[in-house]
Short mmCIF file of C-alpha atoms and ligand atoms in Angstrom, two decimals:
data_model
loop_
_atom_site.label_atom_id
_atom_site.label_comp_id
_atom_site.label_asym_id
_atom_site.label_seq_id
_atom_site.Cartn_x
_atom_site.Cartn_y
_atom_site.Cartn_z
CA UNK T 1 -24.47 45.16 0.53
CA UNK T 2 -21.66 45.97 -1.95
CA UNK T 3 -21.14 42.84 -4.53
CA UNK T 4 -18.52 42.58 -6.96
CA UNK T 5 -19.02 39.83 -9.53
CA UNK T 6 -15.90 39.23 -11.96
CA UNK T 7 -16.86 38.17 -14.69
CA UNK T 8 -20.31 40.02 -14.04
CA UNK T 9 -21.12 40.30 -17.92
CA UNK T 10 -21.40 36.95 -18.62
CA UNK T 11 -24.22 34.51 -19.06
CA UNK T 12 -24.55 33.73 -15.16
CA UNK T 13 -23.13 37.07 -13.68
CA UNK T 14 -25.39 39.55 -15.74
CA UNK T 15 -27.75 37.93 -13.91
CA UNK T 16 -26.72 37.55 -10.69
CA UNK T 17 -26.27 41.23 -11.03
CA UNK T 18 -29.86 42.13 -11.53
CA UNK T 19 -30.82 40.12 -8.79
CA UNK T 20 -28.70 42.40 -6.30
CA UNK T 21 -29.78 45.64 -7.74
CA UNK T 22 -33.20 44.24 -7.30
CA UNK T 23 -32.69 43.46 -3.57
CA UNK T 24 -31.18 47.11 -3.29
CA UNK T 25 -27.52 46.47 -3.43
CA UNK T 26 -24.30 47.88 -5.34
CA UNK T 27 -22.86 46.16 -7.96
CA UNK T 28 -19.56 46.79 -9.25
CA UNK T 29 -19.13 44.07 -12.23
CA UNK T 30 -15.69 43.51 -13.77
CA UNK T 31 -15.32 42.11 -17.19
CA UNK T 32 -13.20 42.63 -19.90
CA UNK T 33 -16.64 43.02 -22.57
CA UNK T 34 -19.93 44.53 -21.40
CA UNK T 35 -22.49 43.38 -24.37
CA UNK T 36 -24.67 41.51 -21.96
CA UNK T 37 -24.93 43.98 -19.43
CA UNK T 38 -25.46 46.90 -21.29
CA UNK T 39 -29.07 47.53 -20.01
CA UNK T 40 -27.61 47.82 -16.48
CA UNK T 41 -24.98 50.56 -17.78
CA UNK T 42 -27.06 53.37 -16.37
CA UNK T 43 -28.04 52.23 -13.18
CA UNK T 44 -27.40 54.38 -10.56
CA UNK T 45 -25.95 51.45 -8.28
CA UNK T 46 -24.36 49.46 -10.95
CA UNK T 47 -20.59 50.10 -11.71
CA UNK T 48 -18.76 48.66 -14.55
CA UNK T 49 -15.18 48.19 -14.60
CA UNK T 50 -13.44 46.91 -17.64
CA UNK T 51 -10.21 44.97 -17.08
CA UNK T 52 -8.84 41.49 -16.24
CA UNK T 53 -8.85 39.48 -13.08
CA UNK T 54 -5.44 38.66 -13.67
CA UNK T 55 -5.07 42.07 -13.22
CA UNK T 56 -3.61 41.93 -9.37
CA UNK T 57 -3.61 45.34 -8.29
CA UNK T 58 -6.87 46.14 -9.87
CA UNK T 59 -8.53 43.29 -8.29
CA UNK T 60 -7.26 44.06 -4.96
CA UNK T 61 -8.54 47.72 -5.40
CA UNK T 62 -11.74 46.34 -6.42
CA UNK T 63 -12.03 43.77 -3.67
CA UNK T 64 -10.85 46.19 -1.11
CA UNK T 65 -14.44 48.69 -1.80
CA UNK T 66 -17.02 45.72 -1.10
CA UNK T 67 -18.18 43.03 1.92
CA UNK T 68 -18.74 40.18 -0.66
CA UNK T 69 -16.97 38.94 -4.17
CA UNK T 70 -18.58 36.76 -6.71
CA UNK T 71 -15.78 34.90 -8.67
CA UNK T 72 -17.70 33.72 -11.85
CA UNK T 73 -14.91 34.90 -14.23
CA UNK T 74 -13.71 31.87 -16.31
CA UNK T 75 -13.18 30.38 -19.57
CA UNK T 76 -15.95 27.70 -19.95
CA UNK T 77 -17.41 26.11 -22.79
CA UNK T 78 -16.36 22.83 -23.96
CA UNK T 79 -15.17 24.46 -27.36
CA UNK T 80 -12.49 26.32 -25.38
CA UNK T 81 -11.23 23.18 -23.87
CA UNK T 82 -10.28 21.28 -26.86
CA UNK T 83 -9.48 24.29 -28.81
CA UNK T 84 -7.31 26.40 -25.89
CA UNK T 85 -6.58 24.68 -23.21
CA UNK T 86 -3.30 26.98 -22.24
CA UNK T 87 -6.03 29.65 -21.91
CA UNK T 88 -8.49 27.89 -20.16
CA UNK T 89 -5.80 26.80 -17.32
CA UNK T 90 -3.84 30.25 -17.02
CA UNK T 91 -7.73 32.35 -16.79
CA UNK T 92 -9.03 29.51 -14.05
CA UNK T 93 -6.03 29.10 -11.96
CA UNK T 94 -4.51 32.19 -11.46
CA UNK T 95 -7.85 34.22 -11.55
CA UNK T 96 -9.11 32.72 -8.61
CA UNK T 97 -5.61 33.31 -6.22
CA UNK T 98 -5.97 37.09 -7.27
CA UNK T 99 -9.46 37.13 -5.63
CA UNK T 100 -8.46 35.36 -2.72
CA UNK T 101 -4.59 37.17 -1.99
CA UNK T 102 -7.68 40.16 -1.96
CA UNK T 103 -10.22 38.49 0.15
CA UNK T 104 -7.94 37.64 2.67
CA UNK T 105 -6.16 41.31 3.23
CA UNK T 106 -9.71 42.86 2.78
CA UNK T 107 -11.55 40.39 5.06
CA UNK T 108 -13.84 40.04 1.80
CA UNK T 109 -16.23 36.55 1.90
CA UNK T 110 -15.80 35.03 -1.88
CA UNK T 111 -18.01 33.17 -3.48
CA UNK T 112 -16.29 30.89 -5.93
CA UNK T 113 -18.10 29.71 -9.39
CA UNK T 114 -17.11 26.35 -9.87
CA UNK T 115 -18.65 23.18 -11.81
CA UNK T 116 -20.30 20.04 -12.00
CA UNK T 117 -17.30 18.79 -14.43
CA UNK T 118 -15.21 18.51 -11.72
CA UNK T 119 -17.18 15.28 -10.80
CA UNK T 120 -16.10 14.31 -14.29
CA UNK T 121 -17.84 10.61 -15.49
CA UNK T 122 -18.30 9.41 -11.99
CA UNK T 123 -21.14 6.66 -12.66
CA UNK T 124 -22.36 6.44 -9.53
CA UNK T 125 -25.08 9.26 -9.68
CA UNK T 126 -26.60 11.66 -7.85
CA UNK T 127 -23.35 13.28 -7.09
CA UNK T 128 -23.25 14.62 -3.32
CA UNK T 129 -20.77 17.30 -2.68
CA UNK T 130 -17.91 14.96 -1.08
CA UNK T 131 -18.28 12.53 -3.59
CA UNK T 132 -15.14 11.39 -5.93
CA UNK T 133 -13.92 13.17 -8.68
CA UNK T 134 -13.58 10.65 -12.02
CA UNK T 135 -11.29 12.57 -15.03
CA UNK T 136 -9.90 11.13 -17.89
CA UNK T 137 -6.65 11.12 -19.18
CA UNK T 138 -4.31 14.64 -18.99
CA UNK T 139 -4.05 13.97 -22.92
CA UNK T 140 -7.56 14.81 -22.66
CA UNK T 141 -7.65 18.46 -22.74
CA UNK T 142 -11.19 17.76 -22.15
CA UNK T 143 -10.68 17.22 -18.56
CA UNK T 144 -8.44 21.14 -18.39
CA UNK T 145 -11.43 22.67 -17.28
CA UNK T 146 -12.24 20.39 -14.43
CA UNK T 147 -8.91 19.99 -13.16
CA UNK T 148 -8.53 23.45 -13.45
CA UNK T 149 -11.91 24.91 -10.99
CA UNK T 150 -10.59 21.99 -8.88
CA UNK T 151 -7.62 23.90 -7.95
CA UNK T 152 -9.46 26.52 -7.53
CA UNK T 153 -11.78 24.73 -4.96
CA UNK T 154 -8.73 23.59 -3.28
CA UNK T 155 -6.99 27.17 -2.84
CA UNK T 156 -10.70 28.09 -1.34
CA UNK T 157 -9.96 25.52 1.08
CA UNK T 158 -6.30 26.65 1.89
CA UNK T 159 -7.19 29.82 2.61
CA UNK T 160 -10.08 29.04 5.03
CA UNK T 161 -7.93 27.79 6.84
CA UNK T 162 -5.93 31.51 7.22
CA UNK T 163 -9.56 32.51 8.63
CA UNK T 164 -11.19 33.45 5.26
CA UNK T 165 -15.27 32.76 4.36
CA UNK T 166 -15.63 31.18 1.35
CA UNK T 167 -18.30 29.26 -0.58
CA UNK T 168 -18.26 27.03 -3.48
CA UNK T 169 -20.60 26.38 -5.78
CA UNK T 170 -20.73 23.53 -8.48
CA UNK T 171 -23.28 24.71 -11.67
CA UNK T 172 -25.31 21.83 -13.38
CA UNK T 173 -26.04 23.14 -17.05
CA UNK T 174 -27.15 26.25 -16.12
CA UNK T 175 -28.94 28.06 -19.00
CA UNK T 176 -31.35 31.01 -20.04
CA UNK T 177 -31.67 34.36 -22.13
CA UNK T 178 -27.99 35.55 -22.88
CA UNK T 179 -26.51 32.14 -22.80
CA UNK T 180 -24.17 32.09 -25.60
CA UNK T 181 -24.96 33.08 -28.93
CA UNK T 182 -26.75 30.52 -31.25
CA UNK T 183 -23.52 29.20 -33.62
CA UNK T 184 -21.57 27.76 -30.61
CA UNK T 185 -21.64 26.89 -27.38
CA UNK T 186 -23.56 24.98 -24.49
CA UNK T 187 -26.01 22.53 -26.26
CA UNK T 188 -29.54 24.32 -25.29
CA UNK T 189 -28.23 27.36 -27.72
CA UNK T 190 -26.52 25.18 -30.25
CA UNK T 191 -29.99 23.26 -30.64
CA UNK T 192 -32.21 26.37 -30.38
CA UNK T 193 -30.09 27.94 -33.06
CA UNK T 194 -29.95 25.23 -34.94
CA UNK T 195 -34.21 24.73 -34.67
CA UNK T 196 -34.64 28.38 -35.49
CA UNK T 197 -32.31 28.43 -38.64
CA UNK T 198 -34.13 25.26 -39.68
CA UNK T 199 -30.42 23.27 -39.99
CA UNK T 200 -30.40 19.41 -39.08
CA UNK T 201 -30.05 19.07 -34.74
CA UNK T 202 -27.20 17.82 -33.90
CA UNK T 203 -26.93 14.82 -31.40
CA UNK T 204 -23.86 13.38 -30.71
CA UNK T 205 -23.73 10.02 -30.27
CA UNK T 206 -26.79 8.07 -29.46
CA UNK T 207 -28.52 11.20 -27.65
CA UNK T 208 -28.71 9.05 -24.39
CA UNK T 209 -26.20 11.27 -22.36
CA UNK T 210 -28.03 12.92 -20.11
CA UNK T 211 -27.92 16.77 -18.19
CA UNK T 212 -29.86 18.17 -15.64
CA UNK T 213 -30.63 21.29 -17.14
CA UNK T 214 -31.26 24.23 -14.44
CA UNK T 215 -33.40 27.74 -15.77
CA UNK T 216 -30.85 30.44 -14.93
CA UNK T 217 -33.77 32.10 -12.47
CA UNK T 218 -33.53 28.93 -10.02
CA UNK T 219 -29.64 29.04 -10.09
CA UNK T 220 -29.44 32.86 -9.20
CA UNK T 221 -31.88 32.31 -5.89
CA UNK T 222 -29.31 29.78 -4.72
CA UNK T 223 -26.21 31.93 -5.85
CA UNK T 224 -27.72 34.85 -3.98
CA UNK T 225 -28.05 32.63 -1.08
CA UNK T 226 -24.77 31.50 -0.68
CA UNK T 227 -23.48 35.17 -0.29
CA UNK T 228 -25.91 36.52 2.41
CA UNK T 229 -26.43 32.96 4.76
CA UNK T 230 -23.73 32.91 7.34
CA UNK T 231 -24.70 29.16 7.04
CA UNK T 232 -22.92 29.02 3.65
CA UNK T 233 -19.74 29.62 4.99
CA UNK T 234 -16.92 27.07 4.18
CA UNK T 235 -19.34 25.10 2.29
CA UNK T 236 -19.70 23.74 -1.00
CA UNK T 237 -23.03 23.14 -3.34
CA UNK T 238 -24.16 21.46 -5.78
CA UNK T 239 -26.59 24.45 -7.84
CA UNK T 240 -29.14 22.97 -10.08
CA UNK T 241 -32.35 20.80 -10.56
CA UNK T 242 -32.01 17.16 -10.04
CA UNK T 243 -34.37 16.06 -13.37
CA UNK T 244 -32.00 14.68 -15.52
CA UNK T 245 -32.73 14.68 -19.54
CA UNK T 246 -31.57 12.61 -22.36
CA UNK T 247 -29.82 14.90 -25.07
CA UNK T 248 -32.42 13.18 -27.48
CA UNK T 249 -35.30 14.43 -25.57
CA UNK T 250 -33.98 17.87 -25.09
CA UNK T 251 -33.44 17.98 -28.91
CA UNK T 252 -37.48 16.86 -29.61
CA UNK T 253 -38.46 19.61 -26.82
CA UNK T 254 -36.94 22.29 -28.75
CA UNK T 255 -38.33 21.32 -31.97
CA UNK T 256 -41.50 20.97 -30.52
CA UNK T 257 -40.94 24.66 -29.15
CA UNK T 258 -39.51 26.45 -32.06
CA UNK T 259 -41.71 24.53 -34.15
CA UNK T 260 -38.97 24.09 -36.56
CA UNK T 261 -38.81 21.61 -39.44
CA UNK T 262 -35.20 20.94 -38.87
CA UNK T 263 -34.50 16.99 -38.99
CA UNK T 264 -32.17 15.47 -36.28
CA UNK T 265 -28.86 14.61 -37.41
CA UNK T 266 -26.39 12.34 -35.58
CA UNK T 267 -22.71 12.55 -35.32
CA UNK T 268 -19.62 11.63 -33.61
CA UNK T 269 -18.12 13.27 -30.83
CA UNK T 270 -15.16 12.73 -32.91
CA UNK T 271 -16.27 14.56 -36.04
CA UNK T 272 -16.93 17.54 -33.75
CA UNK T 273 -14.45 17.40 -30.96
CA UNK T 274 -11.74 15.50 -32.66
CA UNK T 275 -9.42 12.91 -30.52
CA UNK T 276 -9.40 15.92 -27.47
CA UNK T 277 -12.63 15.30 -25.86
CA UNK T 278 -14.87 12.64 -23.56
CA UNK T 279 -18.39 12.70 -23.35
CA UNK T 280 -19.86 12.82 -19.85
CA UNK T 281 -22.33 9.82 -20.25
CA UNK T 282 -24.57 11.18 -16.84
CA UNK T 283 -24.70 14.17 -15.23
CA UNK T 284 -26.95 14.46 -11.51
CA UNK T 285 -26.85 16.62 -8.83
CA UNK T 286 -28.08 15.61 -5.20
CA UNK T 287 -29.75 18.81 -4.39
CA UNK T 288 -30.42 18.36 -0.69
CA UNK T 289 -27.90 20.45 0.76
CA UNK T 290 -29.21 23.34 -1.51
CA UNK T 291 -32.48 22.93 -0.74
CA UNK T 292 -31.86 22.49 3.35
CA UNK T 293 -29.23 25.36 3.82
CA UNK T 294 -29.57 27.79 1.22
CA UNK T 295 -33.31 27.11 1.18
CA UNK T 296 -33.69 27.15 -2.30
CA UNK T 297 -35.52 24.12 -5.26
CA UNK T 298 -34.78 24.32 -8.78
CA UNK T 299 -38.90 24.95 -9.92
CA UNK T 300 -38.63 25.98 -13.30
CA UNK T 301 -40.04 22.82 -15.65
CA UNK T 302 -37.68 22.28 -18.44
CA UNK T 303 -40.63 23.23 -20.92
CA UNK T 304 -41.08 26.63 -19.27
CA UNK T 305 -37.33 27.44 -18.88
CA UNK T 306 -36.90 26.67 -22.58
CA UNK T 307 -39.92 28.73 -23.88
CA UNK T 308 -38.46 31.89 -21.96
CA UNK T 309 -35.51 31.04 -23.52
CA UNK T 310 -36.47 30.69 -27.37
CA UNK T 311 -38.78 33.76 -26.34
CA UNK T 312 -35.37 35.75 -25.29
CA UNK T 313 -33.54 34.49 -28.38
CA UNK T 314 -36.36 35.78 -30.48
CA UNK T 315 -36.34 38.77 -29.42
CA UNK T 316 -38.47 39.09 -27.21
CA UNK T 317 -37.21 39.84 -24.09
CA UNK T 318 -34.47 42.65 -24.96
CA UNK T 319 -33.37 44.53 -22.11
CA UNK T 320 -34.21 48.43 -22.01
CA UNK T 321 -31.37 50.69 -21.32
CA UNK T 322 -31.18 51.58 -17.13
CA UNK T 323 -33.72 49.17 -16.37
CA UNK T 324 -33.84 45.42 -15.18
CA UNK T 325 -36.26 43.40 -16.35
CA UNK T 326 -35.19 39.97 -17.37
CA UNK T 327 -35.01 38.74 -13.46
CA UNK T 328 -38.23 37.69 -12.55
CA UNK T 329 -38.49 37.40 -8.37
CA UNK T 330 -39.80 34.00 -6.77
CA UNK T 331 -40.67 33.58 -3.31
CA UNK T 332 -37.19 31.86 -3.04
CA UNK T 333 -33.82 33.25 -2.07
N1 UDP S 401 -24.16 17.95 -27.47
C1 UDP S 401 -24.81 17.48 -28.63
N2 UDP S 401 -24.75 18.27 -29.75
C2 UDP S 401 -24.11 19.48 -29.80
C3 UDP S 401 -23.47 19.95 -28.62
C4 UDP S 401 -23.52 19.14 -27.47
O1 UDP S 401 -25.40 16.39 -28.64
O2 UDP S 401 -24.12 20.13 -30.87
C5 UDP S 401 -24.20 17.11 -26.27
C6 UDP S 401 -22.80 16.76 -25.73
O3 UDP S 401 -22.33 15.58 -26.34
C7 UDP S 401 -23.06 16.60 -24.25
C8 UDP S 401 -24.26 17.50 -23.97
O4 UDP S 401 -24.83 17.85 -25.22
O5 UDP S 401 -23.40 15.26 -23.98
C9 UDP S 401 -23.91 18.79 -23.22
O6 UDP S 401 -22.88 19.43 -23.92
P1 UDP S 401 -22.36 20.88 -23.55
O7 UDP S 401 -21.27 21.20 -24.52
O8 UDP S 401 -23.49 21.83 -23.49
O9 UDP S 401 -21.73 20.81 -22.10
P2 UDP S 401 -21.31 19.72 -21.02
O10 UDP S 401 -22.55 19.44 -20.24
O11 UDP S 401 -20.80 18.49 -21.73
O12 UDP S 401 -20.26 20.39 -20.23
#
C-alpha cells in the first residue's frame, strides 16, 4: 500500500509510520518538523515531505500519489488550548477539508485522527461511539479543541455521503517513547519529567480524575486496522484500553518506576490553567467495537507501558539512523 500520514512526525504518526514500513508499505509523511522521525530518514520506502496541510495544492499532490491518507496532523495538547486557541481552530478545521477536497477527487480512503475530548465531561461512562457530546462554555477555550475535531468528524460525514471512505478514530490518552518532551505536555511526560528531575509531582486537584491511559503499541494495531478492513469504512472508534486510572495513582506508579524522591505536590487547575480551562473529571472508552471489527485489545498493563516509556526517555531506546526499531509487532492488527 502507499500511506500518507500528515502529521507523520509526531508522537502518534512516527509511529504509525514504522508500523507500515514494517508490513512492507510506502510511507510518504508530511510535517512541517522531522525530529521524531529522523531514524526513518533513510529508508528506502519512507518519504518525507516538509510543508503544511493547509497547504492545498501540496496536499492534493500528495493525496493524489497514494490509496490511503492518515490525517493525524493537529494542534493538541491542552497547553495549546488555553494558550492559542485561534491556532488550534484554524490547524483543525481547515486541515482536515484540504484532505478531504483531495480524497474525494483522488478516490483516496482517509483516516481521520480525532479524540476522546469530543465526548467532553459526559458523566455517564463508558462512552460508546454514538453517545452525547457534553462541552462547556465557548468562553472556555478549553473546549476549542473538541469542538474543533468535531467539525472535522462532521465534514467526514458530509463527504461520505459524495461516495467517499472514511474512518474516524477517537484516541484515549494515548502515550509512549516520543510523546512530548518532559517540561510540558500530556501528564504521563509532565510526571515522568518531573520524577526524573526529582521536582515535586504535580496533581491537580484532588488526583481523583481519572484517564484510561493506552501504550502507543496497542493504539497503532487498531490505527493500522482501520486503514486496511473494508469493515472500517464509514465508521467511527473509540482507540484505547478501557482501565481507567486515578491521576493520583498514575503519579505513585511513576515514582515507584523512576524511583525518584520527588514529593507530590497539589495544585489548582487554576494556578496552572488560569480561568480558560475545565477538568475532565472521567474519561472511559467502551472498547467493543474496536475489539469486534478492527479485531484489536489494548494489552499493554499500565506498569509495562510506563517502564518502556521511562526506559525511552532515558535513553534507552534511541532510534538508529535507517532502521526501525521502536515498533515492537504483536499478534494483533
Ligand atoms: N494533570 C495533572 N498535573 C499536570 C498535568 C495534568 O494532574 O501537571 C491532570 C489533568 O488535570 C488531567 C489529566 O492529568 O486531569 C490529564 O491531563 P492531560 O493534559 O494529559 O490531558 P487530557 O486528558 O486532560 O486531555
Amino acid at each position: 500500500m502507499r500511506v500518507l500520514i500528515t502529521g507523520g512526525a509526531g508522537f502518534v504518526g512516527s509511529h504509525l509510520a514504522e508500523a507500515f514500513l514494517q508490513r512492507g508499505d510506502r510511507v510518504t509523511v508530511l510535517d512541517g518538523v522531522n525530529e521524531k522521525i529522523h531514524h526513518l530518514l533513510a529508508h528506502p520506502r519512507f518519504c518525507f515531505v516538509r510543508g503544511s496541510v493547509l497547504d492545498g495544492v501540496l496536499v492534493d499532490r500528495l493525496v493524489g500519489e497514494v490509496d490511503v491518507v492518515y490525517h493525524l496532523a493537529a494542534v493538541v495538547g491542552v497547553e495549546h488550548y488555553v494558550s492559542n486557541p485561534l491556532k488550534v481552530l484554524e490547524v483543525n478545521v481547515n486541515g482536515i477539508q484540504n484532505v478531504l477536497k483531495a480524497a474525494l477527487v483522488h478516490r483516496c480512503k482517509v483516516v481521520f485522527g480525532s479524540t476522546s475530548e469530543v465526548y467532553g465531561r459526559n458523566l455517564q461512562v463508558p462512552w460508546r461511539e454514538d453517545d452525547d457530546r457534553v462541552l462547556g462554555s465557548t468562553r472556555v477555550d478549553r473546549w476549542c479543541y473538541a469542538t474543533a475535531k468535531a467539525v472535522g468528524e462532521h465534514f467526514c460525514f458530509a463527504y461520505k455521503r459524495l461516495g467517499l471512505p472514511v474512518t474516524i478514530l477517537r484516541f484515549f490518552n494515548v502515550y509512549g517513547p516520543r510523546l512530548d518532551n518532559l517540561h510540558s505536555g500530556r501528564v504521563v511526560s509532565v510526571f515522568i519529567g518531573q520524577a526524573l528531575r526529582n521536582e515535586p509531582i504535580t496533581v491537580m486537584g484532588d488526583g481523583g480524575q481519572t484517564r484510561c491511559f493506552t501504550y502507543v503499541d496497542d493504539c497503532i494495531h487498531a490505527t493500522v486496522a482501520a486503514g486496511v478492513a473494508a469493515a472500517a469504512d464509514g465508521e467511527i472508534f473509540n482507540v484505547g484500553t478501557d482501565v481507567e486510572t486515578k491521576i493520583i495513582n498514575l503519579a505513585r506508579l511513576i515514582l515507584e518506576l523512576t524511583g525518584s524522591c520527588s514529593e507530590i505536590r497539589y495544585v489548582s487547575h487554576r494556578d496552572v490553567y488560569g480561568a480558560r480551562y475545565e477538568d475532565v473529571p472521567r474519561r472511559v472508552p467502551d472498547v467493543s467495537k474496536m475489539q469486534e471489527i478492527l479485531g484489536v485489545r489494548a494489552i499493554t498493563s499500565l506498569r509495562e507501558g510506563l517502564r518502556r516509556t521511562i526506559a525511552w526517555f532515558r535513553g534507552e531506546g534511541i532510534e538508529q539512523s535507517g532502521t526501525v526499531v521502536s515498533y515492537a509487532p504483536g499478534s494483533q492488527g
